[in-house]
Amino acid sequence: MTESPGDRTVSSGGQGSVDEVQQLLAAAEKLLAGGGYEGLRVDDVLHEAGLSTRAFYRHFRGKSELFLALFDREAALAGDRLGRKVAAAGSPVQQVEAWVAATLALAYDARNRDF
């Protein structure tokens, strides 16, 4: 299994590291929603998270690694939601139908229209 960027220090750094990573990801998510990837600056993420430059680089090598960690988190959450919908369906046919419906719903989500 591939290690995600945010997992690099979270697993060995204790609860404080987990909290820092979550703060950084939440700040990046908020800023991405407002200005997109090009407008995302590490300094802005740090200001939004209330953390130091040192805290950032303890977990990520740069902006792109932070973005990948955020992507990994969102992909895992989407996979979990999809898995729950499929598991809640009855027969194998209903499970396939649930998977197709959930996948199409994601593809046609109005929040994704600007991408």
Short mmCIF file of N, CA and C in Angstrom, two decimals:
data_model
loop_
_atom_site.label_atom_id
_atom_site.label_comp_id
_atom_site.label_asym_id
_atom_site.label_seq_id
_atom_site.Cartn_x
_atom_site.Cartn_y
_atom_site.Cartn_z
N MET A 1 0.84 -1.17 0.00
CA MET A 1 0.00 0.00 0.00
C MET A 1 0.89 1.24 0.00
N THR A 2 0.55 2.24 -0.80
CA THR A 2 1.34 3.44 -0.93
C THR A 2 1.04 4.38 0.22
N GLU A 3 2.08 4.96 0.76
CA GLU A 3 1.93 5.91 1.86
C GLU A 3 1.54 7.26 1.27
N SER A 4 0.52 7.89 1.83
CA SER A 4 0.13 9.21 1.36
C SER A 4 1.02 10.26 2.00
N PRO A 5 1.17 11.42 1.37
CA PRO A 5 2.09 12.43 1.88
C PRO A 5 1.84 12.81 3.34
N GLY A 6 0.59 13.01 3.71
CA GLY A 6 0.29 13.40 5.08
C GLY A 6 0.54 12.31 6.08
N ASP A 7 0.58 11.04 5.63
CA ASP A 7 0.81 9.91 6.53
C ASP A 7 2.28 9.78 6.92
N ARG A 8 3.15 10.44 6.20
CA ARG A 8 4.59 10.27 6.39
C ARG A 8 5.00 10.49 7.85
N THR A 9 4.47 11.56 8.47
CA THR A 9 4.85 11.81 9.86
C THR A 9 3.71 11.57 10.82
N VAL A 10 2.51 11.51 10.33
CA VAL A 10 1.37 11.33 11.22
C VAL A 10 1.49 10.05 12.00
N SER A 11 1.89 8.98 11.35
CA SER A 11 1.95 7.68 12.02
C SER A 11 3.01 7.65 13.12
N SER A 12 4.06 8.45 12.99
CA SER A 12 5.12 8.40 13.98
C SER A 12 5.12 9.61 14.90
N GLY A 13 4.29 10.59 14.65
CA GLY A 13 4.38 11.83 15.41
C GLY A 13 3.38 12.00 16.52
N GLY A 14 2.47 11.11 16.72
CA GLY A 14 1.51 11.23 17.80
C GLY A 14 0.34 12.13 17.46
N GLN A 15 -0.50 12.38 18.47
CA GLN A 15 -1.74 13.14 18.27
C GLN A 15 -1.47 14.57 17.79
N GLY A 16 -0.39 15.20 18.30
CA GLY A 16 -0.08 16.56 17.87
C GLY A 16 0.15 16.65 16.38
N SER A 17 0.85 15.66 15.82
CA SER A 17 1.09 15.63 14.39
C SER A 17 -0.21 15.43 13.61
N VAL A 18 -1.06 14.55 14.12
CA VAL A 18 -2.35 14.32 13.47
C VAL A 18 -3.15 15.61 13.46
N ASP A 19 -3.18 16.30 14.59
CA ASP A 19 -3.92 17.56 14.67
C ASP A 19 -3.36 18.60 13.71
N GLU A 20 -2.05 18.70 13.63
CA GLU A 20 -1.43 19.67 12.71
C GLU A 20 -1.80 19.35 11.27
N VAL A 21 -1.71 18.10 10.89
CA VAL A 21 -2.04 17.72 9.52
C VAL A 21 -3.50 18.05 9.24
N GLN A 22 -4.39 17.73 10.16
CA GLN A 22 -5.81 18.02 9.96
C GLN A 22 -6.05 19.53 9.84
N GLN A 23 -5.35 20.33 10.64
CA GLN A 23 -5.48 21.78 10.55
C GLN A 23 -5.00 22.28 9.19
N LEU A 24 -3.88 21.75 8.74
CA LEU A 24 -3.35 22.17 7.45
C LEU A 24 -4.27 21.76 6.30
N LEU A 25 -4.81 20.55 6.36
CA LEU A 25 -5.71 20.09 5.31
C LEU A 25 -7.01 20.90 5.31
N ALA A 26 -7.54 21.19 6.48
CA ALA A 26 -8.78 21.98 6.56
C ALA A 26 -8.55 23.39 6.02
N ALA A 27 -7.41 23.98 6.36
CA ALA A 27 -7.09 25.32 5.86
C ALA A 27 -6.92 25.30 4.34
N ALA A 28 -6.20 24.31 3.84
CA ALA A 28 -6.01 24.22 2.39
C ALA A 28 -7.33 24.01 1.67
N GLU A 29 -8.18 23.17 2.22
CA GLU A 29 -9.49 22.93 1.61
C GLU A 29 -10.30 24.22 1.53
N LYS A 30 -10.31 24.97 2.59
CA LYS A 30 -11.04 26.24 2.61
C LYS A 30 -10.48 27.22 1.57
N LEU A 31 -9.18 27.32 1.52
CA LEU A 31 -8.55 28.24 0.57
C LEU A 31 -8.72 27.79 -0.88
N LEU A 32 -8.66 26.48 -1.11
CA LEU A 32 -8.87 25.96 -2.47
C LEU A 32 -10.28 26.27 -2.95
N ALA A 33 -11.24 26.17 -2.06
CA ALA A 33 -12.62 26.47 -2.43
C ALA A 33 -12.78 27.93 -2.85
N GLY A 34 -11.97 28.80 -2.27
CA GLY A 34 -12.07 30.21 -2.58
C GLY A 34 -11.25 30.66 -3.78
N GLY A 35 -10.08 30.06 -3.98
CA GLY A 35 -9.21 30.57 -5.02
C GLY A 35 -8.59 29.56 -5.94
N GLY A 36 -8.88 28.28 -5.76
CA GLY A 36 -8.30 27.26 -6.63
C GLY A 36 -6.84 27.00 -6.32
N TYR A 37 -6.28 26.04 -7.03
CA TYR A 37 -4.91 25.60 -6.78
C TYR A 37 -3.89 26.70 -7.06
N GLU A 38 -4.08 27.41 -8.15
CA GLU A 38 -3.11 28.44 -8.52
C GLU A 38 -3.03 29.54 -7.47
N GLY A 39 -4.16 29.84 -6.84
CA GLY A 39 -4.18 30.89 -5.82
C GLY A 39 -3.76 30.41 -4.45
N LEU A 40 -3.52 29.13 -4.30
CA LEU A 40 -3.15 28.57 -3.00
C LEU A 40 -1.68 28.84 -2.72
N ARG A 41 -1.43 29.49 -1.61
CA ARG A 41 -0.05 29.76 -1.18
C ARG A 41 0.16 29.13 0.19
N VAL A 42 1.33 28.58 0.40
CA VAL A 42 1.65 27.94 1.68
C VAL A 42 1.50 28.94 2.81
N ASP A 43 1.94 30.17 2.62
CA ASP A 43 1.82 31.19 3.67
C ASP A 43 0.36 31.41 4.07
N ASP A 44 -0.53 31.40 3.08
CA ASP A 44 -1.95 31.58 3.37
C ASP A 44 -2.51 30.38 4.14
N VAL A 45 -2.07 29.18 3.77
CA VAL A 45 -2.50 27.97 4.49
C VAL A 45 -2.03 28.06 5.94
N LEU A 46 -0.79 28.45 6.15
CA LEU A 46 -0.25 28.56 7.50
C LEU A 46 -1.02 29.60 8.32
N HIS A 47 -1.32 30.73 7.71
CA HIS A 47 -2.08 31.76 8.41
C HIS A 47 -3.47 31.25 8.77
N GLU A 48 -4.13 30.62 7.83
CA GLU A 48 -5.47 30.08 8.06
C GLU A 48 -5.45 29.01 9.14
N ALA A 49 -4.43 28.17 9.15
CA ALA A 49 -4.33 27.07 10.13
C ALA A 49 -3.79 27.55 11.47
N GLY A 50 -3.16 28.72 11.47
CA GLY A 50 -2.56 29.21 12.71
C GLY A 50 -1.32 28.42 13.11
N LEU A 51 -0.57 27.94 12.11
CA LEU A 51 0.62 27.13 12.36
C LEU A 51 1.86 27.79 11.76
N SER A 52 2.99 27.30 12.17
CA SER A 52 4.27 27.83 11.71
C SER A 52 4.74 27.15 10.43
N THR A 53 5.71 27.80 9.79
CA THR A 53 6.34 27.21 8.61
C THR A 53 6.97 25.87 8.97
N ARG A 54 7.56 25.80 10.14
CA ARG A 54 8.20 24.57 10.59
C ARG A 54 7.17 23.44 10.69
N ALA A 55 5.98 23.75 11.21
CA ALA A 55 4.92 22.74 11.32
C ALA A 55 4.54 22.23 9.93
N PHE A 56 4.44 23.12 8.96
CA PHE A 56 4.09 22.72 7.60
C PHE A 56 5.12 21.74 7.04
N TYR A 57 6.39 22.13 7.11
CA TYR A 57 7.44 21.31 6.49
C TYR A 57 7.78 20.05 7.31
N ARG A 58 7.24 19.96 8.49
CA ARG A 58 7.36 18.72 9.26
C ARG A 58 6.50 17.63 8.61
N HIS A 59 5.47 18.04 7.87
CA HIS A 59 4.51 17.09 7.30
C HIS A 59 4.53 17.03 5.77
N PHE A 60 4.89 18.13 5.12
CA PHE A 60 4.82 18.21 3.66
C PHE A 60 6.10 18.86 3.12
N ARG A 61 6.50 18.42 1.93
CA ARG A 61 7.68 19.00 1.29
C ARG A 61 7.34 20.27 0.51
N GLY A 62 6.07 20.50 0.26
CA GLY A 62 5.67 21.68 -0.47
C GLY A 62 4.18 21.69 -0.76
N LYS A 63 3.77 22.69 -1.50
CA LYS A 63 2.36 22.88 -1.84
C LYS A 63 1.77 21.68 -2.57
N SER A 64 2.50 21.13 -3.51
CA SER A 64 1.95 20.02 -4.29
C SER A 64 1.74 18.78 -3.42
N GLU A 65 2.62 18.56 -2.45
CA GLU A 65 2.44 17.41 -1.56
C GLU A 65 1.22 17.62 -0.64
N LEU A 66 1.01 18.83 -0.20
CA LEU A 66 -0.19 19.16 0.58
C LEU A 66 -1.44 18.90 -0.26
N PHE A 67 -1.41 19.34 -1.49
CA PHE A 67 -2.54 19.14 -2.39
C PHE A 67 -2.81 17.65 -2.61
N LEU A 68 -1.76 16.87 -2.79
CA LEU A 68 -1.93 15.42 -2.96
C LEU A 68 -2.50 14.76 -1.71
N ALA A 69 -2.08 15.21 -0.54
CA ALA A 69 -2.64 14.67 0.71
C ALA A 69 -4.12 15.00 0.81
N LEU A 70 -4.49 16.19 0.39
CA LEU A 70 -5.90 16.58 0.40
C LEU A 70 -6.69 15.74 -0.59
N PHE A 71 -6.12 15.51 -1.76
CA PHE A 71 -6.75 14.66 -2.76
C PHE A 71 -6.92 13.24 -2.23
N ASP A 72 -5.87 12.71 -1.62
CA ASP A 72 -5.93 11.35 -1.05
C ASP A 72 -7.05 11.25 -0.02
N ARG A 73 -7.15 12.25 0.84
CA ARG A 73 -8.19 12.25 1.87
C ARG A 73 -9.58 12.26 1.25
N GLU A 74 -9.78 13.12 0.28
CA GLU A 74 -11.09 13.22 -0.37
C GLU A 74 -11.42 11.96 -1.16
N ALA A 75 -10.42 11.38 -1.81
CA ALA A 75 -10.65 10.14 -2.56
C ALA A 75 -11.02 9.00 -1.60
N ALA A 76 -10.37 8.94 -0.45
CA ALA A 76 -10.70 7.91 0.54
C ALA A 76 -12.12 8.09 1.07
N LEU A 77 -12.50 9.33 1.34
CA LEU A 77 -13.86 9.61 1.82
C LEU A 77 -14.89 9.23 0.77
N ALA A 78 -14.62 9.56 -0.49
CA ALA A 78 -15.53 9.20 -1.58
C ALA A 78 -15.63 7.69 -1.71
N GLY A 79 -14.51 7.00 -1.60
CA GLY A 79 -14.51 5.54 -1.66
C GLY A 79 -15.32 4.93 -0.53
N ASP A 80 -15.18 5.49 0.66
CA ASP A 80 -15.95 5.00 1.81
C ASP A 80 -17.45 5.19 1.59
N ARG A 81 -17.83 6.38 1.10
CA ARG A 81 -19.26 6.63 0.83
C ARG A 81 -19.79 5.66 -0.22
N LEU A 82 -19.01 5.45 -1.26
CA LEU A 82 -19.41 4.53 -2.33
C LEU A 82 -19.54 3.11 -1.78
N GLY A 83 -18.59 2.70 -0.96
CA GLY A 83 -18.64 1.36 -0.36
C GLY A 83 -19.86 1.16 0.51
N ARG A 84 -20.23 2.18 1.28
CA ARG A 84 -21.43 2.08 2.12
C ARG A 84 -22.69 1.97 1.29
N LYS A 85 -22.76 2.72 0.19
CA LYS A 85 -23.95 2.66 -0.66
C LYS A 85 -24.08 1.28 -1.32
N VAL A 86 -22.97 0.75 -1.77
CA VAL A 86 -23.00 -0.57 -2.41
C VAL A 86 -23.33 -1.64 -1.38
N ALA A 87 -22.74 -1.55 -0.20
CA ALA A 87 -22.99 -2.54 0.85
C ALA A 87 -24.45 -2.52 1.31
N ALA A 88 -25.08 -1.36 1.26
CA ALA A 88 -26.47 -1.25 1.71
C ALA A 88 -27.46 -1.81 0.69
N ALA A 89 -27.00 -1.97 -0.55
CA ALA A 89 -27.88 -2.53 -1.58
C ALA A 89 -28.02 -4.03 -1.35
N GLY A 90 -29.11 -4.59 -1.81
CA GLY A 90 -29.40 -6.00 -1.56
C GLY A 90 -28.63 -6.97 -2.43
N SER A 91 -29.18 -7.26 -3.57
CA SER A 91 -28.61 -8.28 -4.47
C SER A 91 -27.39 -7.73 -5.21
N PRO A 92 -26.62 -8.60 -5.83
CA PRO A 92 -25.48 -8.14 -6.63
C PRO A 92 -25.90 -7.16 -7.74
N VAL A 93 -27.06 -7.40 -8.35
CA VAL A 93 -27.54 -6.48 -9.38
C VAL A 93 -27.82 -5.11 -8.76
N GLN A 94 -28.45 -5.09 -7.60
CA GLN A 94 -28.73 -3.82 -6.93
C GLN A 94 -27.43 -3.14 -6.49
N GLN A 95 -26.43 -3.93 -6.14
CA GLN A 95 -25.14 -3.35 -5.77
C GLN A 95 -24.48 -2.67 -6.97
N VAL A 96 -24.54 -3.31 -8.12
CA VAL A 96 -23.99 -2.70 -9.34
C VAL A 96 -24.77 -1.42 -9.67
N GLU A 97 -26.09 -1.49 -9.57
CA GLU A 97 -26.91 -0.31 -9.85
C GLU A 97 -26.58 0.83 -8.88
N ALA A 98 -26.36 0.50 -7.60
CA ALA A 98 -26.01 1.51 -6.61
C ALA A 98 -24.65 2.12 -6.94
N TRP A 99 -23.70 1.28 -7.35
CA TRP A 99 -22.38 1.78 -7.72
C TRP A 99 -22.46 2.72 -8.91
N VAL A 100 -23.21 2.32 -9.94
CA VAL A 100 -23.35 3.16 -11.14
C VAL A 100 -24.02 4.48 -10.77
N ALA A 101 -25.11 4.41 -10.01
CA ALA A 101 -25.83 5.63 -9.62
C ALA A 101 -24.94 6.57 -8.81
N ALA A 102 -24.18 6.03 -7.86
CA ALA A 102 -23.32 6.86 -7.03
C ALA A 102 -22.17 7.46 -7.84
N THR A 103 -21.61 6.68 -8.74
CA THR A 103 -20.52 7.18 -9.58
C THR A 103 -21.01 8.28 -10.51
N LEU A 104 -22.17 8.08 -11.11
CA LEU A 104 -22.74 9.12 -11.98
C LEU A 104 -23.11 10.36 -11.19
N ALA A 105 -23.62 10.18 -9.99
CA ALA A 105 -23.96 11.33 -9.15
C ALA A 105 -22.72 12.16 -8.85
N LEU A 106 -21.61 11.49 -8.62
CA LEU A 106 -20.36 12.20 -8.38
C LEU A 106 -19.92 12.95 -9.63
N ALA A 107 -20.03 12.29 -10.78
CA ALA A 107 -19.61 12.91 -12.04
C ALA A 107 -20.48 14.12 -12.40
N TYR A 108 -21.74 14.08 -12.02
CA TYR A 108 -22.66 15.16 -12.37
C TYR A 108 -22.96 16.08 -11.21
N ASP A 109 -22.18 16.01 -10.16
CA ASP A 109 -22.36 16.89 -8.99
C ASP A 109 -22.16 18.34 -9.43
N ALA A 110 -23.11 19.19 -9.10
CA ALA A 110 -23.06 20.59 -9.51
C ALA A 110 -21.82 21.30 -8.98
N ARG A 111 -21.29 20.86 -7.84
CA ARG A 111 -20.11 21.50 -7.29
C ARG A 111 -18.88 21.29 -8.16
N ASN A 112 -18.92 20.31 -9.05
CA ASN A 112 -17.77 20.00 -9.91
C ASN A 112 -17.84 20.67 -11.27
N ARG A 113 -18.84 21.46 -11.51
CA ARG A 113 -19.03 22.05 -12.84
C ARG A 113 -17.95 23.05 -13.22
N ASP A 114 -17.32 23.69 -12.25
CA ASP A 114 -16.31 24.69 -12.56
C ASP A 114 -14.95 24.10 -12.86
N PHE A 115 -14.79 22.79 -12.70
CA PHE A 115 -13.49 22.18 -12.93
C PHE A 115 -13.29 21.97 -14.36
#
